[in-house]
mmCIF file of C-alpha atoms in Angstrom:
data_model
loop_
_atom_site.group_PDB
_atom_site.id
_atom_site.type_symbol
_atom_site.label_atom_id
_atom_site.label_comp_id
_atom_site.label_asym_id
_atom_site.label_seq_id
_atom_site.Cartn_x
_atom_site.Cartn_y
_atom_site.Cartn_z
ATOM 1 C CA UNK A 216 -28.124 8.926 2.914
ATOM 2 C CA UNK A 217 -25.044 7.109 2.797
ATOM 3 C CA UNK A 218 -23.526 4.298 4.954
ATOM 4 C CA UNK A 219 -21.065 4.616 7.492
ATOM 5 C CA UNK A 220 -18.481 1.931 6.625
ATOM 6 C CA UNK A 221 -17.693 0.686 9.519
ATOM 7 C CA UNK A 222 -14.558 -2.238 9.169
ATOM 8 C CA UNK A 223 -14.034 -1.357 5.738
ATOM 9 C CA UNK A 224 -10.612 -0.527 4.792
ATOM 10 C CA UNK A 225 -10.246 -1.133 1.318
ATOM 11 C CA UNK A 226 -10.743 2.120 -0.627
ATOM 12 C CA UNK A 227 -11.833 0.302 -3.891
ATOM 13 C CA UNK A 228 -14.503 -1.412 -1.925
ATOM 14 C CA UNK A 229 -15.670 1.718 -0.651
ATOM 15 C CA UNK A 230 -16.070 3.793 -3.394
ATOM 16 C CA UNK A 231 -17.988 0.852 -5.652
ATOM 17 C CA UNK A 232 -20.308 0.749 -3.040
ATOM 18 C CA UNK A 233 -20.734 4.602 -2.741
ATOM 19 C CA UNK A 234 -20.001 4.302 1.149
ATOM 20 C CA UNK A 235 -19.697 7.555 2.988
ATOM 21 C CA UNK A 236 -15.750 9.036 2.513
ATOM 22 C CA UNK A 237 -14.761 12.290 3.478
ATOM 23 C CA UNK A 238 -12.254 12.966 1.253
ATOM 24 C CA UNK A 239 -8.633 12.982 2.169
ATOM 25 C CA UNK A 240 -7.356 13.117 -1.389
ATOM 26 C CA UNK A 241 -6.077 16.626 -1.348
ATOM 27 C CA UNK A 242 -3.437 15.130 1.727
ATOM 28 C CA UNK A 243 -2.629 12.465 -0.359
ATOM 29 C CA UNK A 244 -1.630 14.373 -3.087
ATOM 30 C CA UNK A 245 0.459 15.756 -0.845
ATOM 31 C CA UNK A 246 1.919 13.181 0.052
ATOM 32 C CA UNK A 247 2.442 11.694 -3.737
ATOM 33 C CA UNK A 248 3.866 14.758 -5.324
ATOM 34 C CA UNK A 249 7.033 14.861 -3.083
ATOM 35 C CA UNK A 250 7.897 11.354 -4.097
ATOM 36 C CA UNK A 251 9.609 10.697 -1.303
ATOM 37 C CA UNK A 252 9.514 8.094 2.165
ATOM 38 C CA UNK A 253 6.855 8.871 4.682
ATOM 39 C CA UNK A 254 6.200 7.057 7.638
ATOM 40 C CA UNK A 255 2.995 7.390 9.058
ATOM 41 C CA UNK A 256 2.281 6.383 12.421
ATOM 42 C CA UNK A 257 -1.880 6.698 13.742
ATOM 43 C CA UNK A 258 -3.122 5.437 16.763
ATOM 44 C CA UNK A 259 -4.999 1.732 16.024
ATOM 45 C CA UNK A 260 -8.273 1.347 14.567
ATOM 46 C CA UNK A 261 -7.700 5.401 13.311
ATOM 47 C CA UNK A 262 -7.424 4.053 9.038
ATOM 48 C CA UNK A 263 -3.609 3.584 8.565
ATOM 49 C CA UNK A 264 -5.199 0.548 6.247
ATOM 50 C CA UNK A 265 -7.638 2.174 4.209
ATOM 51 C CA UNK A 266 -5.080 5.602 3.552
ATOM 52 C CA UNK A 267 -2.453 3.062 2.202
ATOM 53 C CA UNK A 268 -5.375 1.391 0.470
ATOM 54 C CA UNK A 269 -6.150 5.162 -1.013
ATOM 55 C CA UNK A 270 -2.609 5.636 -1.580
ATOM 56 C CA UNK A 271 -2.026 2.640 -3.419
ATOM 57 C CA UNK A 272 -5.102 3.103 -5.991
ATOM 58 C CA UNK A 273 -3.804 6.366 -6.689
ATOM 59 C CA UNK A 274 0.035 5.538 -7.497
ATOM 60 C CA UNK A 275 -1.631 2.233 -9.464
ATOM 61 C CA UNK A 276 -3.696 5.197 -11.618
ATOM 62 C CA UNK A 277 -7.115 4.188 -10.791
ATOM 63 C CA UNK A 278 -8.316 7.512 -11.522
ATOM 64 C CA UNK A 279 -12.248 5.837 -11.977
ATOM 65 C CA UNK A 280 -12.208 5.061 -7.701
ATOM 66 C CA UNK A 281 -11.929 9.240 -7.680
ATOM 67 C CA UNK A 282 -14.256 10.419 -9.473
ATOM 68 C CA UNK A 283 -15.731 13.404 -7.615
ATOM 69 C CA UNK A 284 -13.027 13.527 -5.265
ATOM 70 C CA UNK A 285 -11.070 16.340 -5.091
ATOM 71 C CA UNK A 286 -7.789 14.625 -6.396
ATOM 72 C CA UNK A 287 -9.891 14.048 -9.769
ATOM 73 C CA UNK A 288 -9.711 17.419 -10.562
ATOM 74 C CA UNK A 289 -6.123 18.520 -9.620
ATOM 75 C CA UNK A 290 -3.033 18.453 -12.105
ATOM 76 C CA UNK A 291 -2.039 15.147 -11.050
ATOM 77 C CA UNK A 292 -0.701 13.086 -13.936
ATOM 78 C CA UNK A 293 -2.498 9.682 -13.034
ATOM 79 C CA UNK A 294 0.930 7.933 -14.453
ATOM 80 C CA UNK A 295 0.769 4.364 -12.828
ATOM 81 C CA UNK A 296 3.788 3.278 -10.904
ATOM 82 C CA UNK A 297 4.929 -0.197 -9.516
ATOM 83 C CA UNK A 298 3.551 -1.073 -6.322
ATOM 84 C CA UNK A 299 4.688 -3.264 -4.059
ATOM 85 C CA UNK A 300 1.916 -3.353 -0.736
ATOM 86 C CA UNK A 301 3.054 -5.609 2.204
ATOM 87 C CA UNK A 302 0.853 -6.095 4.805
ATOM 88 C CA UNK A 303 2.215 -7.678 8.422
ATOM 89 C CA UNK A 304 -0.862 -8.322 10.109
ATOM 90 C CA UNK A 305 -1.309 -12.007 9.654
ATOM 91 C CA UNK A 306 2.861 -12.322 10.235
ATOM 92 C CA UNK A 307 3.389 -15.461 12.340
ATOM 93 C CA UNK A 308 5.855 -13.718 15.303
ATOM 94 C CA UNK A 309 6.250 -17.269 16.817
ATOM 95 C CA UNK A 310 9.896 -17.495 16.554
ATOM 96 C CA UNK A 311 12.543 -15.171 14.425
ATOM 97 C CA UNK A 312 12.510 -18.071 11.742
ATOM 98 C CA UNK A 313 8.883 -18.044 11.389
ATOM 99 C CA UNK A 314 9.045 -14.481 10.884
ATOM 100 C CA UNK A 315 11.915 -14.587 8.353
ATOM 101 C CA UNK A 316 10.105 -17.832 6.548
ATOM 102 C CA UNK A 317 6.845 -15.851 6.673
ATOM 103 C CA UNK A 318 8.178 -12.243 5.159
ATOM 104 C CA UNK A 319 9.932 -14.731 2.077
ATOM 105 C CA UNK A 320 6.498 -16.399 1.651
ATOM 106 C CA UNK A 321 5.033 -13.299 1.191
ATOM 107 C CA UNK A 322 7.585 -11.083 -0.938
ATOM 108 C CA UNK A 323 7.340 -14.133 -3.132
ATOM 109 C CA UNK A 324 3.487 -14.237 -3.917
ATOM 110 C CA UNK A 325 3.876 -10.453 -4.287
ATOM 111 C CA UNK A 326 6.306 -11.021 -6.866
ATOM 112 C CA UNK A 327 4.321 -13.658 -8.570
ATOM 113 C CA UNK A 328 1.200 -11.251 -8.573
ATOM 114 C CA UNK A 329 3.413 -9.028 -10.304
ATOM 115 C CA UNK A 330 4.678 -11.593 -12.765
ATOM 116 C CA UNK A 331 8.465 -11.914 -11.266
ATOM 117 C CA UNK A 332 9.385 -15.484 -11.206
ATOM 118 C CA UNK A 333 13.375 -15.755 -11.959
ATOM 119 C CA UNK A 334 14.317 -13.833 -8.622
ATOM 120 C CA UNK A 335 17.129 -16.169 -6.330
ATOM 121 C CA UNK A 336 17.634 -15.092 -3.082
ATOM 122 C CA UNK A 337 17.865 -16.977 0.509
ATOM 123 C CA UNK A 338 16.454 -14.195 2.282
ATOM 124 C CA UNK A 339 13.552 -12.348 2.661
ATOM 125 C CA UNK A 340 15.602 -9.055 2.289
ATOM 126 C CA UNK A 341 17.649 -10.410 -0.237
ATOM 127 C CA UNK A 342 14.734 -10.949 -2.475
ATOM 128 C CA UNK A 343 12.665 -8.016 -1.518
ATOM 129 C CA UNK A 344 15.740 -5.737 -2.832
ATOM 130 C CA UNK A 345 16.036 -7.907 -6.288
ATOM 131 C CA UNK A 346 11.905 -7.449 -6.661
ATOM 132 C CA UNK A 347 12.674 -3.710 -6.535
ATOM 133 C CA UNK A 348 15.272 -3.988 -8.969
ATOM 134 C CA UNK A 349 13.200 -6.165 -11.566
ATOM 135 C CA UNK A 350 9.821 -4.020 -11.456
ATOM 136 C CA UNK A 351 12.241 -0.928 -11.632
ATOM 137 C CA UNK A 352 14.013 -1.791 -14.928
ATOM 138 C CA UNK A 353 10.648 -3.320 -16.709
ATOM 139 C CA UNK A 354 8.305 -0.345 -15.740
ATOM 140 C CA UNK A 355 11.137 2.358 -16.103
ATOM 141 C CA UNK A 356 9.120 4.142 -13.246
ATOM 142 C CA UNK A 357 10.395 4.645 -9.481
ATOM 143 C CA UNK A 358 8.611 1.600 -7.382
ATOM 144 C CA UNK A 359 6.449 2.859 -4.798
ATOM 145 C CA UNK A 360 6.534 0.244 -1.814
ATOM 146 C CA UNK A 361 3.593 0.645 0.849
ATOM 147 C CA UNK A 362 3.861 -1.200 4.193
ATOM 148 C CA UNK A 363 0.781 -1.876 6.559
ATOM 149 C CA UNK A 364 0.337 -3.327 9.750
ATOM 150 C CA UNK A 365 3.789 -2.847 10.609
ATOM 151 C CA UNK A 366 3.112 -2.736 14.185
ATOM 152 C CA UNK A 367 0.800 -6.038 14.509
ATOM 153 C CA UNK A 368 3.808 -8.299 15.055
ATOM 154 C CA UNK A 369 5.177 -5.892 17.695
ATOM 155 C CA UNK A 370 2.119 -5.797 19.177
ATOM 156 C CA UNK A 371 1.521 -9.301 19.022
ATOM 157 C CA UNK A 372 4.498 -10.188 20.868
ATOM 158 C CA UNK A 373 4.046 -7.695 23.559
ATOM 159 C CA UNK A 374 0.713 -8.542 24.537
#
Protein backbone atom coordinates (compact mmCIF):
# COMPACT_ATOMS: atom_id res chain seq x y z
CA UNK A 1 0.00 0.00 0.00
CA UNK A 2 1.21 3.29 -0.73
CA UNK A 3 1.55 6.52 1.34
CA UNK A 4 -0.60 9.34 1.31
CA UNK A 5 1.78 12.32 0.91
CA UNK A 6 0.53 14.54 2.92
CA UNK A 7 2.68 18.26 2.66
CA UNK A 8 4.50 17.09 -0.18
CA UNK A 9 4.45 19.23 -3.13
CA UNK A 10 7.35 18.54 -5.05
CA UNK A 11 6.50 16.05 -7.82
CA UNK A 12 10.16 14.74 -8.11
CA UNK A 13 10.06 13.96 -4.46
CA UNK A 14 7.02 12.12 -4.87
CA UNK A 15 7.56 9.91 -7.48
CA UNK A 16 11.31 8.76 -6.06
CA UNK A 17 9.61 7.82 -3.15
CA UNK A 18 6.74 5.93 -4.97
CA UNK A 19 4.12 8.07 -2.89
CA UNK A 20 0.53 7.61 -3.84
CA UNK A 21 -0.34 10.08 -7.18
CA UNK A 22 -3.34 9.87 -9.04
CA UNK A 23 -2.32 10.86 -12.15
CA UNK A 24 -3.15 14.19 -13.62
CA UNK A 25 -0.75 13.91 -16.53
CA UNK A 26 -3.27 13.50 -19.25
CA UNK A 27 -4.56 17.43 -18.02
CA UNK A 28 -1.24 18.48 -18.17
CA UNK A 29 -0.66 17.52 -21.45
CA UNK A 30 -3.32 19.47 -22.08
CA UNK A 31 -2.24 22.10 -20.86
CA UNK A 32 1.49 21.80 -22.55
CA UNK A 33 0.44 21.11 -26.06
CA UNK A 34 -1.38 24.51 -26.55
CA UNK A 35 1.75 26.35 -25.60
CA UNK A 36 0.12 29.06 -24.50
CA UNK A 37 -0.55 31.33 -20.88
CA UNK A 38 -2.78 29.70 -18.35
CA UNK A 39 -3.61 31.00 -15.17
CA UNK A 40 -4.72 28.71 -12.74
CA UNK A 41 -6.40 29.75 -9.75
CA UNK A 42 -7.38 26.64 -6.83
CA UNK A 43 -8.61 27.24 -3.61
CA UNK A 44 -5.42 26.99 -0.86
CA UNK A 45 -3.97 23.91 0.31
CA UNK A 46 -5.91 22.21 -3.11
CA UNK A 47 -1.92 21.47 -5.03
CA UNK A 48 -1.42 24.66 -7.15
CA UNK A 49 2.42 23.80 -5.89
CA UNK A 50 2.86 20.35 -6.70
CA UNK A 51 0.83 20.77 -10.50
CA UNK A 52 3.45 23.55 -11.29
CA UNK A 53 5.99 21.21 -9.73
CA UNK A 54 4.46 18.43 -12.37
CA UNK A 55 4.38 20.96 -14.95
CA UNK A 56 7.76 22.05 -14.63
CA UNK A 57 9.42 18.38 -14.72
CA UNK A 58 7.59 17.82 -17.75
CA UNK A 59 8.58 21.06 -19.89
CA UNK A 60 12.36 20.38 -18.22
CA UNK A 61 11.94 16.63 -20.07
CA UNK A 62 12.19 14.51 -17.10
CA UNK A 63 10.46 11.84 -18.79
CA UNK A 64 12.13 9.12 -15.91
CA UNK A 65 9.60 11.03 -12.93
CA UNK A 66 6.66 9.49 -15.50
CA UNK A 67 7.23 6.41 -15.95
CA UNK A 68 3.89 4.59 -15.76
CA UNK A 69 2.00 7.63 -15.93
CA UNK A 70 -0.17 8.12 -18.54
CA UNK A 71 1.81 11.10 -20.15
CA UNK A 72 4.73 8.39 -20.66
CA UNK A 73 2.94 6.82 -23.19
CA UNK A 74 1.34 9.67 -25.26
CA UNK A 75 3.04 11.37 -28.42
CA UNK A 76 4.53 13.98 -26.42
CA UNK A 77 7.98 14.92 -27.69
CA UNK A 78 9.78 15.20 -24.18
CA UNK A 79 11.86 18.28 -25.92
CA UNK A 80 13.18 20.25 -22.79
CA UNK A 81 12.43 23.91 -22.69
CA UNK A 82 13.80 26.84 -20.49
CA UNK A 83 12.18 27.22 -17.31
CA UNK A 84 12.03 29.91 -15.32
CA UNK A 85 9.83 28.84 -11.75
CA UNK A 86 9.24 31.81 -9.32
CA UNK A 87 7.81 31.12 -6.27
CA UNK A 88 6.25 34.23 -3.95
CA UNK A 89 5.63 32.56 -0.86
CA UNK A 90 8.53 33.59 1.25
CA UNK A 91 8.15 37.40 -0.54
CA UNK A 92 8.80 39.93 2.25
CA UNK A 93 5.36 42.30 1.63
CA UNK A 94 6.72 44.69 4.37
CA UNK A 95 6.91 47.71 2.32
CA UNK A 96 6.70 48.16 -1.77
CA UNK A 97 10.64 48.39 -1.67
CA UNK A 98 11.04 45.24 0.12
CA UNK A 99 8.91 43.68 -2.33
CA UNK A 100 10.68 45.20 -5.38
CA UNK A 101 14.31 44.42 -3.57
CA UNK A 102 12.99 40.92 -2.83
CA UNK A 103 11.50 39.95 -6.56
CA UNK A 104 15.37 41.35 -7.93
CA UNK A 105 16.98 39.05 -5.31
CA UNK A 106 15.22 36.35 -6.57
CA UNK A 107 15.10 36.76 -10.54
CA UNK A 108 18.80 37.06 -9.94
CA UNK A 109 19.61 33.62 -8.21
CA UNK A 110 17.22 32.21 -10.84
CA UNK A 111 19.36 33.54 -13.40
CA UNK A 112 22.51 32.39 -11.78
CA UNK A 113 20.97 28.78 -11.45
CA UNK A 114 20.57 29.05 -15.00
CA UNK A 115 24.06 30.30 -15.68
CA UNK A 116 23.04 34.12 -16.70
CA UNK A 117 25.44 36.42 -15.11
CA UNK A 118 25.99 39.58 -17.62
CA UNK A 119 22.22 40.75 -17.27
CA UNK A 120 22.08 44.90 -16.11
CA UNK A 121 18.98 46.03 -15.08
CA UNK A 122 17.70 48.32 -11.97
CA UNK A 123 14.56 46.61 -11.74
CA UNK A 124 13.13 43.55 -10.98
CA UNK A 125 11.02 43.72 -14.25
CA UNK A 126 13.68 45.08 -16.10
CA UNK A 127 15.79 42.08 -15.50
CA UNK A 128 13.15 39.47 -15.49
CA UNK A 129 12.38 40.58 -19.30
CA UNK A 130 16.35 40.50 -20.26
CA UNK A 131 16.48 36.74 -18.46
CA UNK A 132 13.76 35.83 -20.98
CA UNK A 133 15.58 37.23 -23.71
CA UNK A 134 19.05 35.50 -22.85
CA UNK A 135 17.63 31.82 -22.15
CA UNK A 136 15.50 32.46 -25.39
CA UNK A 137 18.38 33.10 -27.84
CA UNK A 138 20.87 30.32 -26.14
CA UNK A 139 18.21 27.46 -25.99
CA UNK A 140 16.47 28.53 -29.34
CA UNK A 141 13.27 27.13 -27.55
CA UNK A 142 10.16 29.33 -26.31
CA UNK A 143 10.85 29.90 -22.30
CA UNK A 144 8.22 28.50 -20.29
CA UNK A 145 7.89 30.76 -17.04
CA UNK A 146 5.84 29.11 -14.05
CA UNK A 147 4.71 31.32 -11.14
CA UNK A 148 3.62 29.90 -7.63
CA UNK A 149 2.36 31.30 -4.64
CA UNK A 150 1.25 34.27 -6.32
CA UNK A 151 -1.36 34.95 -3.88
CA UNK A 152 0.81 34.56 -0.48
CA UNK A 153 1.86 38.21 -0.52
CA UNK A 154 -1.77 39.28 -1.10
CA UNK A 155 -2.77 37.23 1.43
CA UNK A 156 -0.19 38.17 3.70
CA UNK A 157 -1.03 41.68 3.66
CA UNK A 158 -4.67 41.22 4.07
CA UNK A 159 -4.64 39.16 6.99
Amino acid sequence: MKIIPYGIDSFSELRQHDYLYVDKTRLLYELVRHKIPYFLSRPRRFGKTLTVSSLKAILEGRRELFKGLWIDSSDYDWQPYPVIHLSLASLNTSSPEKVEEELLNEVKNIAAQKNITDIVASSSSQYFKFLIQKLFTREQARVAILIDEYDAPILRRIS
